[in-house]
CSV table of C-alpha atoms and ligand atoms in Angstrom, one decimal:
chain,number,residue,atom,x,y,z
A,885,MET,CA,91.2,122.3,78.1
A,886,HIS,CA,89.1,120.0,79.6
A,887,HIS,CA,86.2,118.5,79.2
A,888,PHE,CA,84.7,118.6,82.4
A,889,HIS,CA,81.8,121.0,82.8
A,890,TYR,CA,78.1,122.7,84.1
A,891,ILE,CA,75.5,122.6,82.4
A,892,ASP,CA,72.4,123.7,85.0
A,893,ASN,CA,74.0,123.2,87.7
A,894,GLU,CA,74.5,119.3,87.1
A,895,LEU,CA,78.3,118.1,85.7
A,896,TYR,CA,79.0,116.6,82.9
A,897,CYS,CA,81.6,115.0,80.6
A,898,GLU,CA,81.7,115.5,77.6
A,899,GLU,CA,77.6,115.5,76.7
A,900,VAL,CA,77.1,112.8,79.7
A,901,PRO,CA,75.8,113.7,83.1
A,902,VAL,CA,77.8,112.1,85.4
A,903,PRO,CA,74.9,111.4,87.9
A,904,GLU,CA,73.6,109.1,84.9
A,905,ILE,CA,77.1,107.5,85.0
A,906,ILE,CA,77.1,107.0,88.1
A,907,ARG,CA,73.1,105.5,88.3
A,908,LYS,CA,74.4,102.5,86.3
A,909,MET,CA,78.0,102.3,87.5
A,910,GLY,CA,78.0,103.3,91.3
A,911,THR,CA,79.9,105.1,93.5
A,912,PRO,CA,83.7,105.3,93.4
A,913,CYS,CA,84.6,105.7,90.0
A,914,TYR,CA,86.7,107.1,87.7
A,915,ILE,CA,86.2,109.1,84.7
A,916,TYR,CA,87.7,109.7,81.7
A,917,SER,CA,87.0,112.4,78.4
A,918,HIS,CA,87.7,110.9,75.6
A,919,ALA,CA,88.3,114.2,73.7
A,920,THR,CA,90.2,115.8,77.1
A,921,LEU,CA,92.6,112.5,75.9
A,922,ARG,CA,92.9,112.7,72.7
A,923,GLN,CA,93.7,116.7,72.6
A,924,HIS,CA,95.7,116.5,75.0
A,925,PHE,CA,97.7,114.3,73.4
A,926,ARG,CA,97.8,115.9,70.4
A,927,THR,CA,98.6,119.2,71.4
A,928,PHE,CA,101.3,117.8,73.3
A,929,ASP,CA,103.0,115.8,70.1
A,930,ASP,CA,101.6,118.6,67.1
A,931,ALA,CA,104.0,121.3,69.7
A,932,PHE,CA,108.1,118.9,68.8
A,933,ASN,CA,106.6,119.1,64.9
A,934,GLY,CA,109.2,121.0,63.2
A,935,ILE,CA,111.4,117.7,65.0
A,936,ARG,CA,111.7,114.4,64.9
A,937,HIS,CA,110.0,113.2,67.2
A,938,LEU,CA,107.6,110.4,69.2
A,939,THR,CA,106.0,110.4,71.9
A,940,CYS,CA,105.6,108.0,74.4
A,941,PHE,CA,104.0,108.4,76.8
A,942,SER,CA,104.5,107.3,80.6
A,943,MET,CA,102.1,104.9,81.4
A,944,LYS,CA,102.9,104.8,85.1
A,945,SER,CA,100.7,107.3,85.1
A,946,ASN,CA,97.1,105.1,84.5
A,947,SER,CA,98.4,102.2,82.3
A,948,ASN,CA,94.5,100.8,81.7
A,949,LEU,CA,94.4,99.4,78.3
A,950,ALA,CA,91.4,101.1,76.6
A,951,ILE,CA,93.8,104.3,77.1
A,952,LEU,CA,96.8,103.2,75.8
A,953,ARG,CA,95.2,101.8,73.0
A,954,LEU,CA,93.6,105.5,72.0
A,955,PHE,CA,97.1,106.5,72.3
A,956,ALA,CA,98.5,103.7,70.3
A,957,LEU,CA,96.2,105.0,67.5
A,958,GLU,CA,97.2,109.0,67.5
A,959,GLY,CA,100.7,106.7,66.3
A,960,GLY,CA,101.8,106.8,70.0
A,961,GLY,CA,104.7,104.9,71.9
A,962,VAL,CA,104.5,104.3,75.8
A,963,ASP,CA,107.4,104.0,78.1
A,964,ILE,CA,107.6,101.4,80.6
A,965,VAL,CA,108.6,100.5,83.7
A,966,SER,CA,107.9,96.8,84.2
A,967,GLY,CA,107.5,94.3,82.1
A,968,GLY,CA,103.8,94.2,83.7
A,969,GLU,CA,103.8,97.1,82.2
A,970,LEU,CA,104.7,96.1,78.4
A,971,TYR,CA,102.8,93.5,78.8
A,972,ARG,CA,99.7,95.3,78.7
A,973,ALA,CA,101.1,98.0,76.1
A,974,LEU,CA,101.3,95.0,73.8
A,975,LYS,CA,97.8,93.8,74.6
A,976,ALA,CA,96.8,97.1,73.9
A,977,GLU,CA,98.6,96.7,70.4
A,978,VAL,CA,101.0,99.3,71.1
A,979,GLU,CA,104.4,99.0,69.2
A,980,PRO,CA,107.3,97.4,69.8
A,981,GLY,CA,109.3,99.9,68.0
A,982,LYS,CA,107.5,102.2,69.7
A,983,ILE,CA,108.3,101.2,73.1
A,984,VAL,CA,111.6,102.5,75.3
A,985,TYR,CA,112.0,101.1,79.2
A,986,SER,CA,113.3,103.0,82.3
A,987,GLY,CA,113.9,102.1,86.0
A,988,VAL,CA,116.6,101.5,87.6
A,989,GLY,CA,115.6,97.4,88.8
A,990,LYS,CA,114.7,95.9,85.8
A,991,GLN,CA,115.3,92.2,86.6
A,992,VAL,CA,116.4,89.7,84.3
A,993,GLU,CA,112.6,87.9,83.3
A,994,ASP,CA,111.7,91.7,82.5
A,995,LEU,CA,114.6,92.5,79.7
A,996,GLU,CA,114.2,89.0,78.8
A,997,TYR,CA,111.1,90.1,77.6
A,998,ALA,CA,111.5,92.9,76.4
A,999,LEU,CA,114.5,91.8,74.1
A,1000,LYS,CA,111.9,88.6,72.6
A,1001,SER,CA,109.7,91.7,72.0
A,1002,ASP,CA,112.1,93.6,70.1
A,1003,ILE,CA,111.4,97.0,72.1
A,1004,LEU,CA,113.3,100.3,70.8
A,1005,MET,CA,115.6,101.3,73.8
A,1006,PHE,CA,116.5,100.4,77.5
A,1007,ASN,CA,117.6,103.6,79.4
A,1008,VAL,CA,119.8,102.2,81.4
A,1009,GLU,CA,120.3,103.6,84.6
A,1010,SER,CA,124.2,101.8,86.4
A,1011,THR,CA,126.7,99.2,85.7
A,1012,GLN,CA,126.0,96.2,87.0
A,1013,GLU,CA,122.4,96.6,84.9
A,1014,ILE,CA,125.0,97.3,80.9
A,1015,VAL,CA,126.2,93.9,81.7
A,1016,LYS,CA,123.5,92.3,82.4
A,1017,LEU,CA,121.9,93.5,80.0
A,1018,ASN,CA,124.6,92.4,77.2
A,1019,ASP,CA,124.6,89.3,78.6
A,1020,VAL,CA,121.2,88.6,79.3
A,1021,ALA,CA,120.9,89.9,75.3
A,1022,ALA,CA,124.3,87.6,74.7
A,1023,ARG,CA,123.0,85.0,75.2
A,1024,LEU,CA,119.4,85.2,73.6
A,1025,ASN,CA,122.1,86.5,70.2
A,1026,LYS,CA,120.4,89.9,70.7
A,1027,LYS,CA,121.1,93.3,70.6
A,1028,ALA,CA,119.6,95.6,72.6
A,1029,ARG,CA,119.3,99.4,71.7
A,1030,ILE,CA,120.3,101.3,74.5
A,1031,ALA,CA,120.8,105.3,76.2
A,1032,ILE,CA,122.5,105.6,79.1
A,1033,ARG,CA,119.7,107.6,81.6
A,1034,ILE,CA,122.1,111.2,82.8
A,1035,ASN,CA,121.8,111.8,86.4
A,1036,PRO,CA,122.1,116.0,85.1
A,1037,ASP,CA,121.4,116.9,88.8
A,1038,VAL,CA,119.5,119.5,88.6
A,1039,ASP,CA,117.2,120.7,90.4
A,1040,PRO,CA,113.3,120.8,89.4
A,1041,GLU,CA,112.0,122.6,92.1
A,1042,THR,CA,109.1,120.0,92.5
A,1043,HIS,CA,108.0,117.7,96.0
A,1044,PRO,CA,110.5,115.9,97.1
A,1045,TYR,CA,109.6,112.5,96.3
A,1046,VAL,CA,108.8,112.9,93.0
A,1047,SER,CA,112.4,114.3,91.7
A,1048,THR,CA,114.6,112.0,89.9
A,1049,GLY,CA,117.0,114.1,88.8
A,1050,LEU,CA,119.3,115.6,91.4
A,1051,LYS,CA,123.0,113.8,92.5
A,1052,GLU,CA,121.2,112.6,95.7
A,1053,ASN,CA,118.1,110.2,93.8
A,1054,LYS,CA,118.6,107.1,92.7
A,1055,PHE,CA,118.1,107.7,89.2
A,1056,GLY,CA,120.1,107.1,86.3
A,1057,ILE,CA,123.9,107.4,86.1
A,1058,ASP,CA,125.9,110.5,86.9
A,1059,ILE,CA,126.9,112.9,84.0
A,1060,SER,CA,130.4,113.2,85.4
A,1061,ILE,CA,131.5,109.2,84.7
A,1062,ALA,CA,128.5,109.4,82.7
A,1063,PRO,CA,130.8,109.5,78.8
A,1064,GLU,CA,132.8,106.3,80.4
A,1065,GLN,CA,130.3,103.6,80.8
A,1066,TYR,CA,129.2,105.4,77.1
A,1067,THR,CA,132.6,103.6,76.5
A,1068,THR,CA,132.9,100.5,78.3
A,1069,ALA,CA,129.1,100.1,76.7
A,1070,ALA,CA,130.5,100.5,73.2
A,1071,GLY,CA,132.7,97.8,73.7
A,1072,MET,CA,130.2,95.5,74.4
A,1073,LYS,CA,128.8,93.3,71.9
A,1074,ASN,CA,125.6,92.5,72.6
A,1075,LEU,CA,124.6,96.5,72.9
A,1076,GLU,CA,123.9,98.6,70.0
A,1077,VAL,CA,124.2,103.0,72.0
A,1078,SER,CA,122.2,104.0,70.6
A,1079,GLY,CA,121.5,106.9,73.4
A,1080,VAL,CA,121.4,109.4,76.0
A,1081,SER,CA,117.7,109.9,78.2
A,1082,CYS,CA,117.2,111.5,81.4
A,1083,HIS,CA,114.6,112.5,83.9
A,1084,ILE,CA,114.6,115.1,87.0
A,1085,GLY,CA,111.5,115.5,87.9
A,1086,SER,CA,107.5,115.5,87.7
A,1087,GLN,CA,105.0,117.7,88.6
A,1088,LEU,CA,107.5,121.2,86.8
A,1089,THR,CA,106.6,124.5,86.6
A,1090,GLN,CA,108.9,125.9,84.5
A,1091,VAL,CA,110.4,125.6,81.7
A,1092,SER,CA,114.2,126.2,82.8
A,1093,PRO,CA,115.1,122.9,84.4
A,1094,PHE,CA,115.0,121.9,81.6
A,1095,VAL,CA,115.7,123.4,80.1
A,1096,ASP,CA,119.0,123.4,82.5
A,1097,ALA,CA,119.0,119.8,81.9
A,1098,LEU,CA,119.2,119.5,78.3
A,1099,ARG,CA,122.7,122.0,78.1
A,1100,LYS,CA,123.7,119.9,80.0
A,1101,LEU,CA,123.0,116.7,78.0
A,1102,LYS,CA,124.0,118.4,74.8
A,1103,GLN,CA,127.6,119.0,76.2
A,1104,MET,CA,128.1,115.3,77.1
A,1105,ILE,CA,126.4,113.9,73.7
A,1106,LYS,CA,129.3,116.1,72.6
A,1107,ASP,CA,132.0,115.0,73.7
A,1108,VAL,CA,131.1,111.0,73.5
A,1109,GLU,CA,130.6,111.3,70.4
A,1110,ARG,CA,133.3,113.2,69.2
A,1111,THR,CA,134.6,109.4,71.2
A,1112,GLY,CA,133.3,107.7,67.9
A,1113,ILE,CA,129.9,106.7,68.7
A,1114,LYS,CA,127.3,107.6,67.3
A,1115,ILE,CA,124.3,109.4,69.2
A,1116,ASP,CA,120.4,108.7,67.6
A,1117,TYR,CA,118.1,110.1,70.6
A,1118,LEU,CA,117.7,112.6,72.8
A,1119,ASP,CA,115.2,111.0,75.3
A,1120,LEU,CA,114.6,114.1,77.8
A,1121,GLY,CA,111.8,111.9,79.9
A,1122,GLY,CA,108.5,113.6,80.8
A,1123,GLY,CA,107.7,115.8,84.7
A,1124,LEU,CA,105.8,118.8,82.6
A,1125,GLY,CA,103.4,119.5,85.2
A,1126,ILE,CA,99.1,120.7,86.1
A,1127,THR,CA,97.3,123.2,87.3
A,1128,TYR,CA,95.4,121.4,90.4
A,1129,ASN,CA,95.3,124.8,92.1
A,1130,ARG,CA,96.6,127.3,91.3
A,1131,GLU,CA,99.7,126.6,89.3
A,1132,GLU,CA,101.0,128.2,86.4
A,1133,PRO,CA,102.8,125.2,84.4
A,1134,PRO,CA,103.8,125.9,80.8
A,1135,HIS,CA,101.4,125.0,78.0
A,1136,PRO,CA,103.1,122.7,75.9
A,1137,GLU,CA,104.0,125.1,73.2
A,1138,GLU,CA,105.9,127.0,75.3
A,1139,TYR,CA,108.0,123.8,76.6
A,1140,ALA,CA,108.5,122.5,73.7
A,1141,GLY,CA,108.9,125.8,71.7
A,1142,ALA,CA,112.0,126.1,74.7
A,1143,ILE,CA,113.4,123.3,74.0
A,1144,LYS,CA,113.9,123.2,70.3
A,1145,LYS,CA,115.5,126.5,71.0
A,1146,GLU,CA,118.3,124.8,72.4
A,1147,LEU,CA,118.5,121.9,70.7
A,1148,GLY,CA,119.0,123.9,67.8
A,1149,THR,CA,118.9,122.3,63.7
A,1150,THR,CA,119.5,118.5,64.9
A,1151,ASP,CA,119.7,114.8,63.5
A,1152,LEU,CA,118.9,113.6,66.9
A,1153,THR,CA,115.1,112.0,67.4
A,1154,LEU,CA,113.0,113.7,70.1
A,1155,ILE,CA,111.7,110.9,72.4
A,1156,LEU,CA,109.4,112.8,74.7
A,1157,GLU,CA,107.7,110.8,78.2
A,1158,PRO,CA,104.9,112.8,78.7
A,1159,GLY,CA,102.3,110.9,81.4
A,1160,ARG,CA,100.2,114.0,84.0
A,1161,VAL,CA,99.8,116.3,81.4
A,1162,ILE,CA,98.5,114.3,79.3
A,1163,MET,CA,96.4,112.8,82.0
A,1164,GLY,CA,96.5,115.1,84.7
A,1165,ASN,CA,92.9,116.9,83.7
A,1166,ALA,CA,91.1,113.8,82.0
A,1167,GLY,CA,89.8,112.0,84.6
A,1168,ILE,CA,87.8,112.8,88.3
A,1169,LEU,CA,87.5,110.3,90.8
A,1170,VAL,CA,83.8,111.0,91.6
A,1171,THR,CA,82.4,109.4,95.2
A,1172,LYS,CA,79.8,109.6,97.0
A,1173,VAL,CA,78.7,111.2,100.8
A,1174,LEU,CA,78.2,108.4,103.2
A,1175,TYR,CA,78.5,111.2,106.6
A,1176,THR,CA,79.0,114.5,107.8
A,1177,LYS,CA,80.2,115.2,111.1
A,1178,SER,CA,81.3,118.0,113.2
A,1179,THR,CA,82.9,118.3,116.8
A,1180,ILE,CA,84.2,120.3,118.4
A,1181,GLU,CA,87.2,121.1,116.6
A,1182,LYS,CA,86.1,120.3,113.1
A,1183,THR,CA,83.7,119.1,110.0
A,1184,PHE,CA,83.4,115.8,108.3
A,1185,ILE,CA,82.4,114.5,104.7
A,1186,ILE,CA,83.1,111.1,105.0
A,1187,VAL,CA,82.7,109.5,100.7
A,1188,ASP,CA,83.0,106.8,100.1
A,1189,ALA,CA,86.2,107.4,98.4
A,1190,ALA,CA,89.1,106.5,100.1
A,1191,MET,CA,93.1,106.6,99.7
A,1192,ASN,CA,93.8,103.2,98.4
A,1193,ASP,CA,92.1,104.8,95.1
A,1194,LEU,CA,93.4,108.2,94.8
A,1195,LEU,CA,96.5,108.6,97.8
A,1196,ARG,CA,97.7,111.1,95.9
A,1197,PRO,CA,97.0,114.2,99.1
A,1198,SER,CA,98.0,111.0,102.4
A,1199,LEU,CA,100.9,110.9,100.3
A,1200,TYR,CA,102.4,114.1,98.7
A,1201,ASP,CA,100.0,116.3,100.5
A,1202,SER,CA,98.9,116.9,97.2
A,1203,TYR,CA,95.7,119.6,96.5
A,1204,HIS,CA,93.2,117.8,94.3
A,1205,GLY,CA,89.3,120.6,93.7
A,1206,ILE,CA,86.7,119.3,95.2
A,1207,GLN,CA,83.5,119.6,93.7
A,1208,PRO,CA,79.3,119.1,93.5
A,1209,VAL,CA,77.9,116.7,91.2
A,1210,LYS,CA,75.3,118.7,91.0
A,1211,LYS,CA,75.3,122.4,93.2
A,1212,SER,CA,72.8,122.7,96.1
A,1213,GLY,CA,73.1,126.1,96.1
A,1214,ARG,CA,73.3,125.7,100.4
A,1215,GLY,CA,75.8,127.0,100.4
A,1216,THR,CA,79.5,126.8,102.0
A,1217,VAL,CA,81.1,124.6,105.1
A,1218,THR,CA,84.4,124.2,105.8
A,1219,ALA,CA,85.9,120.6,106.1
A,1220,ASP,CA,87.7,117.8,105.8
A,1221,ILE,CA,87.1,115.3,103.2
A,1222,VAL,CA,88.0,111.8,104.1
A,1223,GLY,CA,87.2,108.5,103.3
A,1224,PRO,CA,86.4,105.2,105.3
A,1225,ILE,CA,89.7,103.5,105.9
A,1226,CYS,CA,91.4,103.4,109.3
A,1227,GLU,CA,94.0,106.0,109.9
A,1228,SER,CA,93.8,109.9,109.2
A,1229,GLY,CA,96.0,110.0,106.5
A,1230,ASP,CA,92.8,109.0,104.6
A,1231,PHE,CA,92.0,112.3,103.1
A,1232,PHE,CA,91.2,114.3,100.4
A,1233,ALA,CA,91.4,117.5,101.4
A,1234,ARG,CA,91.7,119.1,104.5
A,1235,GLY,CA,90.0,122.4,106.4
A,1236,ARG,CA,88.7,122.8,102.4
A,1237,GLU,CA,85.9,125.0,102.0
A,1238,VAL,CA,83.8,123.0,100.1
A,1239,GLU,CA,79.7,122.7,98.9
A,1240,SER,CA,77.4,122.2,101.9
A,1241,LEU,CA,76.7,118.4,101.4
A,1242,LYS,CA,74.7,115.6,102.1
A,1243,PRO,CA,75.1,112.1,101.7
A,1244,GLY,CA,74.4,110.4,99.1
A,1245,GLU,CA,74.9,112.8,97.1
A,1246,LEU,CA,78.1,112.7,94.6
A,1247,MET,CA,81.6,114.7,95.2
A,1248,ALA,CA,84.0,114.5,92.4
A,1249,VAL,CA,87.8,114.8,92.4
A,1250,MET,CA,89.4,116.6,90.1
A,1251,SER,CA,92.5,116.1,88.1
A,1252,ALA,CA,93.0,112.4,89.3
A,1253,GLY,CA,93.5,111.2,85.7
A,1254,ALA,CA,97.0,110.6,86.5
A,1255,TYR,CA,98.8,108.5,89.4
A,1256,GLY,CA,94.9,108.1,90.2
A,1257,PHE,CA,93.9,104.8,89.4
A,1258,SER,CA,97.4,103.4,88.7
A,1259,MET,CA,98.7,103.9,92.0
A,1260,SER,CA,95.7,102.3,93.4
A,1261,SER,CA,95.2,99.4,96.2
A,1262,ASN,CA,93.2,97.0,97.5
A,1263,TYR,CA,93.7,98.2,101.1
A,1264,ASN,CA,91.5,97.4,104.3
A,1265,SER,CA,90.4,95.0,102.0
A,1266,ARG,CA,88.9,97.6,99.4
A,1267,PRO,CA,87.7,96.3,95.5
A,1268,ARG,CA,89.1,98.7,93.0
A,1269,VAL,CA,87.0,101.5,91.6
A,1270,CYS,CA,85.6,100.9,88.0
A,1271,GLU,CA,86.7,103.4,85.5
A,1272,VAL,CA,84.5,104.4,82.5
A,1273,MET,CA,85.0,107.0,79.2
A,1274,VAL,CA,82.8,109.0,77.6
A,1275,LYS,CA,83.2,109.4,74.5
A,1276,GLY,CA,80.7,112.1,73.3
A,1277,ASP,CA,77.2,111.0,74.2
A,1278,ARG,CA,78.2,107.7,75.1
A,1279,PHE,CA,79.8,105.7,77.8
A,1280,TYR,CA,82.8,103.2,78.4
A,1281,THR,CA,83.1,100.4,81.0
A,1282,ILE,CA,86.9,100.6,80.9
A,1283,ARG,CA,87.5,98.0,83.3
A,1284,THR,CA,84.8,96.8,85.9
A,1285,ARG,CA,84.8,97.2,89.5
A,1286,GLU,CA,86.0,94.7,91.0
A,1287,THR,CA,84.3,91.7,93.7
A,1288,PHE,CA,84.5,90.5,97.0
A,1289,GLU,CA,86.3,87.2,94.9
A,1290,ASP,CA,89.3,89.1,93.7
A,1291,LEU,CA,90.2,89.8,96.5
A,1292,VAL,CA,90.6,86.5,97.6
A,1293,ARG,CA,92.0,85.1,93.7
A,1294,GLY,CA,94.9,83.7,94.8
A,1295,GLU,CA,95.6,83.3,98.1
A,1296,LYS,CA,94.7,79.6,99.6
A,1297,ILE,CA,94.6,78.0,103.3
A,1298,PRO,CA,97.5,75.7,103.5
A,1299,ASP,CA,96.5,71.9,104.6
A,1300,PHE,CA,98.3,72.4,108.3
A,1301,LEU,CA,95.2,75.1,109.2
A,1302,ALA,CA,92.3,73.1,107.2
B,749,LLP,N1,109.8,108.9,82.9
B,749,LLP,C1,110.4,108.6,83.6
B,749,LLP,C2,111.2,107.8,83.3
B,749,LLP,C3,109.6,108.6,84.8
B,749,LLP,O1,110.3,108.9,86.1
B,749,LLP,C4,107.7,109.8,84.8
B,749,LLP,C5,107.7,108.9,86.2
B,749,LLP,C6,108.1,110.2,84.0
B,749,LLP,C7,108.6,109.4,82.8
B,749,LLP,C8,106.1,110.6,83.5
B,749,LLP,O2,106.6,112.0,84.7
B,749,LLP,P1,104.6,113.1,83.7
B,749,LLP,O3,104.9,113.8,82.6
B,749,LLP,O4,103.5,112.1,84.5
B,749,LLP,O5,104.7,113.4,84.9
B,749,LLP,N2,103.3,110.0,91.1
B,749,LLP,C9,103.0,111.4,91.6
B,749,LLP,C10,104.1,111.2,90.4
B,749,LLP,C11,105.3,109.7,90.4
B,749,LLP,C12,105.6,110.4,88.7
B,749,LLP,C13,107.2,109.3,88.6
B,749,LLP,N3,107.5,109.3,87.6
B,749,LLP,C14,102.5,111.5,91.8
B,749,LLP,O6,100.6,111.4,92.1
B,749,LLP,O7,102.8,112.8,92.0
């Protein structure tokens, strides 16, 4: 369910016509629906009712302060992967006791920052990190609460770039050697071992890999607890997929139901790290047609957004719906929708049947709320675009468009070149 819909052939976000937003904000522009975000968060979080749990929004999918604040107000925590994400989360007043920190390459400064901030848990991913975290915590006279991130060797059957729980992936600690790592960590003075974590991949469209991973973790927890170590938290990561095109992913209710069933009665507190399922269909990227051209081979629709604004089609060949902001009634055309960047990989869709649009008309790239803005860059010296949140009949700028001055901020010409 989302709140992007047509009234009289014009695309609306909630009660606001998209062209009205664009008249003020220009293009390209990301637009998010507050009602959709809130509803997605609640649906997901409520699906786990009946079991102690904490929903930690995976902020790598969208780290805008306004978005983080919205979920914080809903009682959510966040899953972070860097000091920068921690900084944003704290700025949005996410409670430190609801922050979990994953990532294979946490830096000393970031570990210090997170320890000083008293976050809930570090999901550690290697033996060296366990040692390093203990050292840093000792230096700060702190105790770091940890979960060991397990690589359960489960195939999530998703795009290889976003599958993370297979033996060959860089993530986590192999489940077969994890119990020894628990023993080692439990013997360290400045660590408090209290959790197990795992994240097997993203955009999963079936529940079975989640259940398989959970089954393996349950067994491992039993083995570990037999050695006298008490596990309080079970972090199952994120990964639930959404419909971009024709996928039929399980509803959060079904996902939660399967997890609850496999888990049975338990004292564990469950931690979930959803990103895409909450953000993905709550945002669109609006772009303007600049030119159209036809070669003998193809028709191209050249728009003002590009791969630096939304990298997913270029990087993963991902499908995003393309919709006219105003239906023209002119019929359709099969075209490549491309951006202005000097790379052939700069496209949003190829060979796609879309409504025939003319220069100056607007197009919406759908399902762009997750891993859209957060993966954007300044490639080709393109200022990063603005972001807007719609609530009811009003809209709010939640990020202004970058300027040319922003592009060169921090750059210096050394004296010898003056
Ligand atoms: N937890 C951890 C430890 C993760 O690494 C991720 C995503 C999540 C949670 C959230 O997963 P989600 O619920 O969003 O599937 N850029 C790619 C997706 C990369 C996902 C990375 N990790 C894309 O655009 O498809």
